[in-house]
PDB file of C-alpha atoms and ligand atoms in Angstrom:
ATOM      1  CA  UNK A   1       0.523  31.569 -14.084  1.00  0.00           C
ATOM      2  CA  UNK A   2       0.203  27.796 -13.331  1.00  0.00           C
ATOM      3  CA  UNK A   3      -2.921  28.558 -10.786  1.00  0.00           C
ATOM      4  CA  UNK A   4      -5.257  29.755 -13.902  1.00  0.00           C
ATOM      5  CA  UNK A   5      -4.749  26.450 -15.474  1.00  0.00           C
ATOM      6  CA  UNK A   6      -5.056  24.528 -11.937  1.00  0.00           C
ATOM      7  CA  UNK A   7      -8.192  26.161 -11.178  1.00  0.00           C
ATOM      8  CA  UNK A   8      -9.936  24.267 -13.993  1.00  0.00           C
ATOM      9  CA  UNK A   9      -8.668  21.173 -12.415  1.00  0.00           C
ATOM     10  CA  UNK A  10     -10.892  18.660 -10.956  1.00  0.00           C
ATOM     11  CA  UNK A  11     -10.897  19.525  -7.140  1.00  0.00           C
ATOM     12  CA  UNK A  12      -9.602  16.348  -5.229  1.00  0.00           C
ATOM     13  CA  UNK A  13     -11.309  15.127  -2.714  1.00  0.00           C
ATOM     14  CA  UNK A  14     -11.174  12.339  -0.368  1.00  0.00           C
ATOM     15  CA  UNK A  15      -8.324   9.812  -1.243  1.00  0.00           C
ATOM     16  CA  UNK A  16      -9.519   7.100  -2.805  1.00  0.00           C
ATOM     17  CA  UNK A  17      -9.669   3.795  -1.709  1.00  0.00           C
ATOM     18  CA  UNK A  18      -7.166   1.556  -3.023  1.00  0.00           C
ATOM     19  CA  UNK A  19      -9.360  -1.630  -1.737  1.00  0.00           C
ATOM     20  CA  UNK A  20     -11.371  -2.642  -4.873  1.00  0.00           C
ATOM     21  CA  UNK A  21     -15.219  -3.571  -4.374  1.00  0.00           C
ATOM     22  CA  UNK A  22     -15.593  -5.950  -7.248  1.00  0.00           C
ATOM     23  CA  UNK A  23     -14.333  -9.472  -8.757  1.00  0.00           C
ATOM     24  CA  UNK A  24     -11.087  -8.628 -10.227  1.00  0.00           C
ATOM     25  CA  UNK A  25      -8.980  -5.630  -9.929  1.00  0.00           C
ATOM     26  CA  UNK A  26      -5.792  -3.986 -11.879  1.00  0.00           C
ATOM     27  CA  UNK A  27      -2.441  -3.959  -9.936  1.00  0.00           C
ATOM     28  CA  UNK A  28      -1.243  -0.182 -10.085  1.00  0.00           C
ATOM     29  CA  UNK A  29       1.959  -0.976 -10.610  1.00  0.00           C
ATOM     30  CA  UNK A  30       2.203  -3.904 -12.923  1.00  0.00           C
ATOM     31  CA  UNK A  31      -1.311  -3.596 -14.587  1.00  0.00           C
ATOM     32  CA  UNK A  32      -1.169  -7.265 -13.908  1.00  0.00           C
ATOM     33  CA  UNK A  33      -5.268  -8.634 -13.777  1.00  0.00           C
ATOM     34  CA  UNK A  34      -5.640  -9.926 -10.150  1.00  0.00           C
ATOM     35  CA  UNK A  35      -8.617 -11.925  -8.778  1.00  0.00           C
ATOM     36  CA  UNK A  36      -9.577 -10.151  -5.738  1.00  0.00           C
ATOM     37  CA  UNK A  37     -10.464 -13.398  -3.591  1.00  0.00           C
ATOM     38  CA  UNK A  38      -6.628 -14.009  -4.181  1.00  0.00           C
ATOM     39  CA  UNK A  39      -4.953 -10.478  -3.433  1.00  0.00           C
ATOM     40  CA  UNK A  40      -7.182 -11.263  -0.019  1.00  0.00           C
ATOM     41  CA  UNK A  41      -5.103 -14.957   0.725  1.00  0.00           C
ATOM     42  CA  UNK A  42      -2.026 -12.502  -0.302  1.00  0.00           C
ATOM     43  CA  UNK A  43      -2.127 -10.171   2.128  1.00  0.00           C
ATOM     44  CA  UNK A  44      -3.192  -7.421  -0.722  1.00  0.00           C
ATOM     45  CA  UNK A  45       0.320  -7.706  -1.963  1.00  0.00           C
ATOM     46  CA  UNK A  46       0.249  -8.263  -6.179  1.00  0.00           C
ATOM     47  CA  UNK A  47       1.491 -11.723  -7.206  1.00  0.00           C
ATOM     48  CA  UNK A  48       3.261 -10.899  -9.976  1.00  0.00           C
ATOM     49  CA  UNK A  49       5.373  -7.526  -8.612  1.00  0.00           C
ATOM     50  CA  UNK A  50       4.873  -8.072  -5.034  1.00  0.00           C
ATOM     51  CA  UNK A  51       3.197  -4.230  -4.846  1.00  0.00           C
ATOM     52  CA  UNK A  52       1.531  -3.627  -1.587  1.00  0.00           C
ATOM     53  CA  UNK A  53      -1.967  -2.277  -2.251  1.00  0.00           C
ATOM     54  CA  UNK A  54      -3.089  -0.055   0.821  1.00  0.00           C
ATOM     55  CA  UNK A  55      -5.307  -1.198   3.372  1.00  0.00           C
ATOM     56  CA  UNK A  56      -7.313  -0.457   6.162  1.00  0.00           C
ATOM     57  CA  UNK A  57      -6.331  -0.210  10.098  1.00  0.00           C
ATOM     58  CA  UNK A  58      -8.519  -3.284  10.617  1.00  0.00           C
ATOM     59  CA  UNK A  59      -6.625  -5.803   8.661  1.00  0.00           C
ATOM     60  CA  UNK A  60      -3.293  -4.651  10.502  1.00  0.00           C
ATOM     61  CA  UNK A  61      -5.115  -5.916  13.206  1.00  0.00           C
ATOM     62  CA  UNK A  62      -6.657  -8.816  11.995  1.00  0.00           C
ATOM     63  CA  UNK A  63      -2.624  -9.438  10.892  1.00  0.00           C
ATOM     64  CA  UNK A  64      -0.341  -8.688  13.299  1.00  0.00           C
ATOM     65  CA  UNK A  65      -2.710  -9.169  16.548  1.00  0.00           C
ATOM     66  CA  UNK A  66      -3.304 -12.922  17.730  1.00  0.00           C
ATOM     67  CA  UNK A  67      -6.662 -13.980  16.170  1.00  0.00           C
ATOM     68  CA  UNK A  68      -7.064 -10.332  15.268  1.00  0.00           C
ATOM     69  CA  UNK A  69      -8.289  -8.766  19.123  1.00  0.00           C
ATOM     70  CA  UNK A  70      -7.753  -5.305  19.894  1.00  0.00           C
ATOM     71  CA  UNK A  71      -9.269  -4.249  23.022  1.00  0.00           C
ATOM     72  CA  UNK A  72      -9.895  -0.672  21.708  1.00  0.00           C
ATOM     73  CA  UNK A  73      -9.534   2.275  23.444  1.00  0.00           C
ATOM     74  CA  UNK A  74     -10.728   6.205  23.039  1.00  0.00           C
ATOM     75  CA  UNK A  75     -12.881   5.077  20.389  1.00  0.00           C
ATOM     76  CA  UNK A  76     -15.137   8.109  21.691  1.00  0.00           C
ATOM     77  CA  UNK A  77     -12.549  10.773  20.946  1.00  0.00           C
ATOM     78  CA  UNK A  78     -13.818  13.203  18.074  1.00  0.00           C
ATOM     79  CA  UNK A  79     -12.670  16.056  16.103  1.00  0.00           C
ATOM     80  CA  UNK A  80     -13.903  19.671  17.554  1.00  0.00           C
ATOM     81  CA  UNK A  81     -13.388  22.125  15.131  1.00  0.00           C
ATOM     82  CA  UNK A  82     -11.625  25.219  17.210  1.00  0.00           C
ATOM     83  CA  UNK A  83     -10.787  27.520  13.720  1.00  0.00           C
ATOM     84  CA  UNK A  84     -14.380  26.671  12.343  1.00  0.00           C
ATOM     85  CA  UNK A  85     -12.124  26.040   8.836  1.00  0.00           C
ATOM     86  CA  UNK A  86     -13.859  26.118   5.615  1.00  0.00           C
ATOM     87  CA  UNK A  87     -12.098  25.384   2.482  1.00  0.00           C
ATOM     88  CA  UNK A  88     -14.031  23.303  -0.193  1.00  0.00           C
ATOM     89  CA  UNK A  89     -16.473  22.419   2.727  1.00  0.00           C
ATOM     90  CA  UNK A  90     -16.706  22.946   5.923  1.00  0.00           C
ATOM     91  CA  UNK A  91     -14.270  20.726   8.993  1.00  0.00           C
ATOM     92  CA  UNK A  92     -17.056  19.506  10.304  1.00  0.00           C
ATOM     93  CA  UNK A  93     -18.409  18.162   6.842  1.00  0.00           C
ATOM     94  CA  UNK A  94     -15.406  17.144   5.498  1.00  0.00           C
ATOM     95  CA  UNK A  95     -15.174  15.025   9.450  1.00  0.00           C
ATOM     96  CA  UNK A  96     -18.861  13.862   9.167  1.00  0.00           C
ATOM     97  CA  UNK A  97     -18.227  12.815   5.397  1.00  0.00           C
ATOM     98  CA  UNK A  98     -15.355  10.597   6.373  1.00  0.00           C
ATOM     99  CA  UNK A  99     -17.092   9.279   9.132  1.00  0.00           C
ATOM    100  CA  UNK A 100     -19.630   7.877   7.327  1.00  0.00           C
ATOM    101  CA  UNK A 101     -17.231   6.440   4.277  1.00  0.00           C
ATOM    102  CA  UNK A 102     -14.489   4.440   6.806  1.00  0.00           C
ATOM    103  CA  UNK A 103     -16.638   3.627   9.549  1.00  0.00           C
ATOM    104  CA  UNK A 104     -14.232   4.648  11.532  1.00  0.00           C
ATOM    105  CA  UNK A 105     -14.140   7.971  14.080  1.00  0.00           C
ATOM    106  CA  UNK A 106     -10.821   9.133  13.504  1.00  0.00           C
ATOM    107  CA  UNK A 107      -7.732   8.499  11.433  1.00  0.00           C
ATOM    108  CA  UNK A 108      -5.963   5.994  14.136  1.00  0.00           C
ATOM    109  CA  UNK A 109      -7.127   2.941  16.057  1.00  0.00           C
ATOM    110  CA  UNK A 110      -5.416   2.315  19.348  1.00  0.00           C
ATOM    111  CA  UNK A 111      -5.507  -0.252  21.629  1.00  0.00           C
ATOM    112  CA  UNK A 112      -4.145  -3.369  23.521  1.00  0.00           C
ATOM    113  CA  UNK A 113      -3.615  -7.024  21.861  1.00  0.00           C
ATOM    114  CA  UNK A 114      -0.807  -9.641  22.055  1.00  0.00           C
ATOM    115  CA  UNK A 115       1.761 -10.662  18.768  1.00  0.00           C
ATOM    116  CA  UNK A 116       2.695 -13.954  19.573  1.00  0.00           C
ATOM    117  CA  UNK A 117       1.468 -14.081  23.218  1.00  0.00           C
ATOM    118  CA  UNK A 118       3.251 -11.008  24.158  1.00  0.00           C
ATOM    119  CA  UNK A 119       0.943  -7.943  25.095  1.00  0.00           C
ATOM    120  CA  UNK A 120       1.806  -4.805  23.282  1.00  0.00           C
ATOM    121  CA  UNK A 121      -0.048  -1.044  23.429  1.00  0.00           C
ATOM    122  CA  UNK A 122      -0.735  -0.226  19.515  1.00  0.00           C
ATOM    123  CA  UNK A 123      -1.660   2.349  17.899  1.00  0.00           C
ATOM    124  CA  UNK A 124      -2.516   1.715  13.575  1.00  0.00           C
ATOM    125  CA  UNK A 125      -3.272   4.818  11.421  1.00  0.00           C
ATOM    126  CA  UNK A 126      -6.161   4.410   8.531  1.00  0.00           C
ATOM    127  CA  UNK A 127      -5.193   6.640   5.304  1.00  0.00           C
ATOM    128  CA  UNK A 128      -8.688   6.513   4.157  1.00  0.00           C
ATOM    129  CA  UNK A 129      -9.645   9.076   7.095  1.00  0.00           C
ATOM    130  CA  UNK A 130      -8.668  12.591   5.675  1.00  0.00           C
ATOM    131  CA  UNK A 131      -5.087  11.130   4.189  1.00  0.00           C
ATOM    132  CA  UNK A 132      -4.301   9.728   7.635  1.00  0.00           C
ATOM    133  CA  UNK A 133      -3.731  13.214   9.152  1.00  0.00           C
ATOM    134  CA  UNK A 134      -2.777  13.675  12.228  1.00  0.00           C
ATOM    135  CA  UNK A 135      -5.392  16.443  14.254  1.00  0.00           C
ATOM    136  CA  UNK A 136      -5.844  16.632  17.594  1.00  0.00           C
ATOM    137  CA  UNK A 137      -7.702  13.325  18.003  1.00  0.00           C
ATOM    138  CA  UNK A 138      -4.713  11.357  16.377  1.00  0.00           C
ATOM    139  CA  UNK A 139      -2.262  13.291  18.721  1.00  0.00           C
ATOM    140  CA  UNK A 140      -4.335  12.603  21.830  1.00  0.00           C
ATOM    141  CA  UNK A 141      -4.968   8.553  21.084  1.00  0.00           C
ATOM    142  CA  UNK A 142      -1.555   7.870  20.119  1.00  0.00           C
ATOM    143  CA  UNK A 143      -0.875  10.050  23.282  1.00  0.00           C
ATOM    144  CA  UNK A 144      -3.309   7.675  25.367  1.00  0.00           C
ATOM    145  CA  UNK A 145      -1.433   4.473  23.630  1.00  0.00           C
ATOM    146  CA  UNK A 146       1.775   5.591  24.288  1.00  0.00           C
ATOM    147  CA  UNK A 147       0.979   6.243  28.183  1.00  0.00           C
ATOM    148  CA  UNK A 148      -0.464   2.984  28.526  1.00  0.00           C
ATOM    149  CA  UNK A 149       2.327   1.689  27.572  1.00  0.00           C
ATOM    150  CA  UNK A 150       4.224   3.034  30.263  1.00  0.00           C
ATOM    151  CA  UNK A 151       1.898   2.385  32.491  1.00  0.00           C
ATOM    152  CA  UNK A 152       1.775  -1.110  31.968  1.00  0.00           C
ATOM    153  CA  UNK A 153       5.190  -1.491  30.935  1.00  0.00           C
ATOM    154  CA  UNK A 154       4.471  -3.144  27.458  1.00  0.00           C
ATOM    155  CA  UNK A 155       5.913  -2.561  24.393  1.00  0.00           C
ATOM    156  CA  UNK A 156       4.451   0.164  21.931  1.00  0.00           C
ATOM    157  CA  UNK A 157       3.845  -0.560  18.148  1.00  0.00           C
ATOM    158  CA  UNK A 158       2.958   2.571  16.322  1.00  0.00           C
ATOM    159  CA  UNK A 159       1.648   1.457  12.153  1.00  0.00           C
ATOM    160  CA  UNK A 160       1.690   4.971  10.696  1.00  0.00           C
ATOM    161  CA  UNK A 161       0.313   5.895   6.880  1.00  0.00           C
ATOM    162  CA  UNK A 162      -0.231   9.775   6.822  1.00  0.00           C
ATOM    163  CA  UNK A 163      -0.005  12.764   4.826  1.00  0.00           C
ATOM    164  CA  UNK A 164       1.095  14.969   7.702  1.00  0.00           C
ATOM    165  CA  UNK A 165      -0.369  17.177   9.914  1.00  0.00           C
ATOM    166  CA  UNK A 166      -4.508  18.033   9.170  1.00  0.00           C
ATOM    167  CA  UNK A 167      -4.296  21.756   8.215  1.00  0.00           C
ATOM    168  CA  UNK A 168      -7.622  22.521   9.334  1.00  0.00           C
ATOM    169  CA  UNK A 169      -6.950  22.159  12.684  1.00  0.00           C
ATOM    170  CA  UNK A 170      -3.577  24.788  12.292  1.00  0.00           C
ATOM    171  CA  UNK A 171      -1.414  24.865  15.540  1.00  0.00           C
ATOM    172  CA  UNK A 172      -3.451  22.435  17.227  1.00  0.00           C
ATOM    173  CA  UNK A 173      -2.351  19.619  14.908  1.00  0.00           C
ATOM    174  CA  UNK A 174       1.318  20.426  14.490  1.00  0.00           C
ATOM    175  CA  UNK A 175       1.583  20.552  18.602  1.00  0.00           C
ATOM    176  CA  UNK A 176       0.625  16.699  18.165  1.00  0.00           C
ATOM    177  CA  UNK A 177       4.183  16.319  16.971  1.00  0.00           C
ATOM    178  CA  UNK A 178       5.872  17.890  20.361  1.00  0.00           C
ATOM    179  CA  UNK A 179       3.301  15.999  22.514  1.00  0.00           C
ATOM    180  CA  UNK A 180       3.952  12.678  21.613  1.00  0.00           C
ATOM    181  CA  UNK A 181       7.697  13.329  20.880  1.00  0.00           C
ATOM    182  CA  UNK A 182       8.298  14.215  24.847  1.00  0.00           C
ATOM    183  CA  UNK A 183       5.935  10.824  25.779  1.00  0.00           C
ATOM    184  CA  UNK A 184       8.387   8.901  23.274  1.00  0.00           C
ATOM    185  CA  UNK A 185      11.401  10.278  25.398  1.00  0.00           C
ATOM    186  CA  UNK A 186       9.469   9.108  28.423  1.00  0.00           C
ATOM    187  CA  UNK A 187       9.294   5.889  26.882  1.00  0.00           C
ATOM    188  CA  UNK A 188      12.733   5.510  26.345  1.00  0.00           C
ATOM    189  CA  UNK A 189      14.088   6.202  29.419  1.00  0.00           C
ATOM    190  CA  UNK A 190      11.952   3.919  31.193  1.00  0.00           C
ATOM    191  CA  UNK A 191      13.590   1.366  28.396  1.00  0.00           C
ATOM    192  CA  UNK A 192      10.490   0.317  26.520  1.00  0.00           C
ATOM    193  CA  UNK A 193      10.755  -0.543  23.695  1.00  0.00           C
ATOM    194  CA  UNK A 194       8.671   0.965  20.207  1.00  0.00           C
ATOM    195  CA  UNK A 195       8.448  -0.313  16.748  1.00  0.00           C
ATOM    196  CA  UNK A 196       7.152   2.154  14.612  1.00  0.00           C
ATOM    197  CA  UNK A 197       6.226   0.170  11.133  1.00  0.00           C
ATOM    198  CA  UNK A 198       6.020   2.875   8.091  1.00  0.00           C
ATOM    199  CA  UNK A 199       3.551   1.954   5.167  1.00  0.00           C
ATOM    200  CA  UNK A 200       2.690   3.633   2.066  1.00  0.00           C
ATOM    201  CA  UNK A 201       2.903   6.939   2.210  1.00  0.00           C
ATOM    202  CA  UNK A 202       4.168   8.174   5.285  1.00  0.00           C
ATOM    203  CA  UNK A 203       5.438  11.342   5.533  1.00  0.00           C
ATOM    204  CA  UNK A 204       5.140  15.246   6.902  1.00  0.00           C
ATOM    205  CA  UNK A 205       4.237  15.829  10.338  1.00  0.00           C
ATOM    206  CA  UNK A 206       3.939  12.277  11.047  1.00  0.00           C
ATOM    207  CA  UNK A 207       7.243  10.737   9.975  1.00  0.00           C
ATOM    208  CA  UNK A 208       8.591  14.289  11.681  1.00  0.00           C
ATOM    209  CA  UNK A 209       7.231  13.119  14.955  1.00  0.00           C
ATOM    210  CA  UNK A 210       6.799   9.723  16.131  1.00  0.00           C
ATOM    211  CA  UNK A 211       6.953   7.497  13.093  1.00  0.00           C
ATOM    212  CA  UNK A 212      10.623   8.258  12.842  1.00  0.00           C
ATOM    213  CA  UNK A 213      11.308   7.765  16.508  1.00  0.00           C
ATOM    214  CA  UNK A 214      11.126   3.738  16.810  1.00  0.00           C
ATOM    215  CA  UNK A 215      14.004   2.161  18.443  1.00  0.00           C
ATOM    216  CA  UNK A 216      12.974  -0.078  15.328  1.00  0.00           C
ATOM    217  CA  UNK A 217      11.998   1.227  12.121  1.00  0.00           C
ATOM    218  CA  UNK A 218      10.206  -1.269   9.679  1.00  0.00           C
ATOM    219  CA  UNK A 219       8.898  -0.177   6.170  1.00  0.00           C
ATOM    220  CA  UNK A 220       6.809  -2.122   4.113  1.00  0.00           C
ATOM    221  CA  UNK A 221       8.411  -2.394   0.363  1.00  0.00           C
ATOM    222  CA  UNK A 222       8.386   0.619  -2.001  1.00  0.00           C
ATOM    223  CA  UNK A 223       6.325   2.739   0.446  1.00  0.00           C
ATOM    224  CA  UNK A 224       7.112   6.650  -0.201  1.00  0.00           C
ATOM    225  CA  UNK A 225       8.061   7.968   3.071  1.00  0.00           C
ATOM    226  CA  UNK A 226       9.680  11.443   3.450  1.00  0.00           C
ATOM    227  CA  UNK A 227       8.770  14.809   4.762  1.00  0.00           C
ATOM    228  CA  UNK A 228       7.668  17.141   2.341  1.00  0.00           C
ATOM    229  CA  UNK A 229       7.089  15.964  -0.996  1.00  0.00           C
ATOM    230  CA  UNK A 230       9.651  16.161  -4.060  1.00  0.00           C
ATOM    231  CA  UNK A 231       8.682  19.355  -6.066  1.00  0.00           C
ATOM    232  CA  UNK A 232       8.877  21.807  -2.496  1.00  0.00           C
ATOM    233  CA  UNK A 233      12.235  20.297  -2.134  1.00  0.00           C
ATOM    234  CA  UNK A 234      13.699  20.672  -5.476  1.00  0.00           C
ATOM    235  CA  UNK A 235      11.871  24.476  -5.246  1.00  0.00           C
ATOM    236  CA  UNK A 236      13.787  24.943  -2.115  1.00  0.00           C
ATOM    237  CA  UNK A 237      17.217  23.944  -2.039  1.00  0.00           C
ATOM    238  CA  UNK A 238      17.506  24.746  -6.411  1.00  0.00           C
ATOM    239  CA  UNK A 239      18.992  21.067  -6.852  1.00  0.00           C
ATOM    240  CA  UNK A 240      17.798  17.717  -8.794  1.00  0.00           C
ATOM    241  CA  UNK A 241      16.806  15.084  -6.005  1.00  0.00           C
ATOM    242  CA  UNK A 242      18.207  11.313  -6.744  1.00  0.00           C
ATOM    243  CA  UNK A 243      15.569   8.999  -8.612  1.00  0.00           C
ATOM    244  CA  UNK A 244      13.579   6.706  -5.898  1.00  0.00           C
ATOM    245  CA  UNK A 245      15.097   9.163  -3.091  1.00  0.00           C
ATOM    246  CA  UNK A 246      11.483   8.862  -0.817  1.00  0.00           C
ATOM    247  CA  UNK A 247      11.111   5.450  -1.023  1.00  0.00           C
ATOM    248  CA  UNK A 248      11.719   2.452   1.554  1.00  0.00           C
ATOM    249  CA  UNK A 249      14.739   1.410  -0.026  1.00  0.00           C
ATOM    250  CA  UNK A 250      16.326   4.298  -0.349  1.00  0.00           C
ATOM    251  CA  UNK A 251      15.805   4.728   3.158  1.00  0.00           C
ATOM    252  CA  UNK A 252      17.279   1.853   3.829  1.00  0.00           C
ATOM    253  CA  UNK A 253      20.381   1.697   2.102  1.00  0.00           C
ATOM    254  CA  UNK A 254      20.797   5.409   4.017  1.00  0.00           C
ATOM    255  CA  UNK A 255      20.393   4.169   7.148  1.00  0.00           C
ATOM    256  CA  UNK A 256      16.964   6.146   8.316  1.00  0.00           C
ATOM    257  CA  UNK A 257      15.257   2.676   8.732  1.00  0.00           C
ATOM    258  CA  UNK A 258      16.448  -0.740   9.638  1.00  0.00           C
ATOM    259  CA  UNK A 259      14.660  -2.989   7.605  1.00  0.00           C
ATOM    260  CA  UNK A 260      12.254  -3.438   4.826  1.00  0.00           C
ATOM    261  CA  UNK A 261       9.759  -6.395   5.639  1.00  0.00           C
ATOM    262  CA  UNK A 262       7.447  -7.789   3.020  1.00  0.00           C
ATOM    263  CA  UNK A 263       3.941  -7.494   4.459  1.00  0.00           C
ATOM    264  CA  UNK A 264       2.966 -11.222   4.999  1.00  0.00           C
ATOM    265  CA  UNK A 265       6.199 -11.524   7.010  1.00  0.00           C
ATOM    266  CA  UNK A 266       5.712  -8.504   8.760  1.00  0.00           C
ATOM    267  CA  UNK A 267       3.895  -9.988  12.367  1.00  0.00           C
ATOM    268  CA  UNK A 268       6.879 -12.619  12.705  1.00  0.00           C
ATOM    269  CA  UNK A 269       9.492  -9.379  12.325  1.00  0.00           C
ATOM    270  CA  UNK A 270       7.380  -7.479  14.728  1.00  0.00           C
ATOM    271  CA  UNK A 271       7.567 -10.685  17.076  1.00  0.00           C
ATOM    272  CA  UNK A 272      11.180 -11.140  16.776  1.00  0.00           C
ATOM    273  CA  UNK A 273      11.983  -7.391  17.115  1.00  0.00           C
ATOM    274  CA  UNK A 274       9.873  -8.093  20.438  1.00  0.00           C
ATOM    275  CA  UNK A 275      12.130 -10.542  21.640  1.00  0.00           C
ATOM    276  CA  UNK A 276      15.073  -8.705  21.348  1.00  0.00           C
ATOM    277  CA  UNK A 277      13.935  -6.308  22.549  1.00  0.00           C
ATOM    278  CA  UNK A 278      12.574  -7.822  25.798  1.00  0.00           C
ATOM    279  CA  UNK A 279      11.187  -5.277  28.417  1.00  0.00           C
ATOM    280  CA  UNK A 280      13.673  -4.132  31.164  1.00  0.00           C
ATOM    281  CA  UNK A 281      12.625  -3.482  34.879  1.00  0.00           C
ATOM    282  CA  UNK A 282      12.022  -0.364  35.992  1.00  0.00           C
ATOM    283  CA  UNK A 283      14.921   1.819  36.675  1.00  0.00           C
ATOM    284  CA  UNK A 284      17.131   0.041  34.985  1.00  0.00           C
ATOM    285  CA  UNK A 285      19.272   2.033  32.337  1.00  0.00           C
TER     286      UNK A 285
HETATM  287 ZN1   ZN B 301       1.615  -5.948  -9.729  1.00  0.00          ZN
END
């Protein structure tokens, strides 16, 4: 009977943003009283417990890419809505809505830059657009991001922080996961590399598809990653789940990622997973 009680629920609605508007702000995990002009110098990571508040696509940019320049691309791609889906609101309302509130058209930013000098295709996610969601928009740019760079053989960086798949688009958006899968494979054969960085929370669709395809995995610290969320799995397998077991370093210590980076150190592991990692010529296996 838990529905009756959940109806009287608030209804959620957007996420919120984690980015605080004013002169001081509360860590969420430590409580600790932060002064927002210094969470900025900090990368938005808390002094005190080194929690990563979220952030927006735009300052990955502004911190992995040299002097922060992403030459954009498929800016102009927007949400259609083919099932005309109304829960709450209408697609198209709920779209227009976040629109307006991130500035931005869609829940990923792609486009071309250089870490250190060396030109990469990326592709950064933005939870504050539906929960990150991946529809057919997100599908086709990291699509478009992942071509060019096979096209012009350069390494691909995909930053992902998603909920999973946007329901109101149904089929469309869980073919996103197939589509960009078979590019990936592409990708690999031709021996380019991809870093796929995982930040708080990634999970469903997305970390089904390409987030969990990187030749390198990097999470940022005590990010919950996983596919679906605790209380379906406990529901559907009848068994207690480990304390911690959707979070980076539990991910780590099994193996599903390689490392954990700490976000103001996260464009030098990017650049030195680069180098590594260094492009080969075509045809070679
Ligand atoms: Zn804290």
């Amino acid at each position: 009977m838990e529905w009756f009680r959940k109806s009287s629920a608030p209804q959620k609605g957007e996420p919120k943003k984690e980015i605080p508007d004013g002169l001081w702000t509360k860590c969420k995990n430590c409580g600790e009283i932060i002064y927002v002009k210094e969470l900025e110098k900090s990368f938005w990571v808390c002094n005190k417990c080194d929690f990563h508040f979220r952030i927006a696509s735009q300052d990955y940019i502004r911190l992995i890419l040299d002097d922060g320049q992403l030459e954009q691309f498929d800016d102009n791609l927007v949400s259609d809505d083919p099932l005309e889906f109304k829960d709450s609101k209408k697609y198209t309302e709920r779209i227009k809505a976040a629109r307006k509130k991130s500035g931005l058209n869609d829940a990923v930013i792609t486009g071309t830059g250089n870490i250190d000098k060396k030109p990469v295709s990326i592709s950064v996610m933005d939870f504050t657009f539906v929960g990150g969601s991946m529809g057919s928009v997100v599908g086709e740019k990291i699509a478009r991001s992942i071509e060019r760079a096979l096209e012009k053989r350069i390494p691909l960086i995909i930053i992902s922080s998603s909920g999973g798949a946007r329901m109101q688009e149904g089929i469309l958006s869980l073919m996103q996961m197939a589509k960009t899968s078979a590019l990936l494979a592409l990708l690999y054969d031709e021996k380019i590399p991809f870093i796929s960085v995982l930040t708080n929370p990634t999970t469903a669709g997305v970390m089904a598809s390409y987030a969990s395809l990187g030749d390198i995995i990097i999470a940022e610290p005590q990010a919950l990653l996983g596919f679906a969320g605790q209380r379906v799995i406990k529901q559907t397998i009848g068994q207690d789940l480990p304390p911690g077991f959707q979070s980076s370093e539990f991910f780590l210590e099994h193996g599903f990622i390689d490392f954990i980076s700490h976000r103001k150190d996260l464009k030098r592991n990017i650049s030195l997973a680069l180098d590594y990692m260094a492009v080969q010529p075509p045809g070679q296996k």
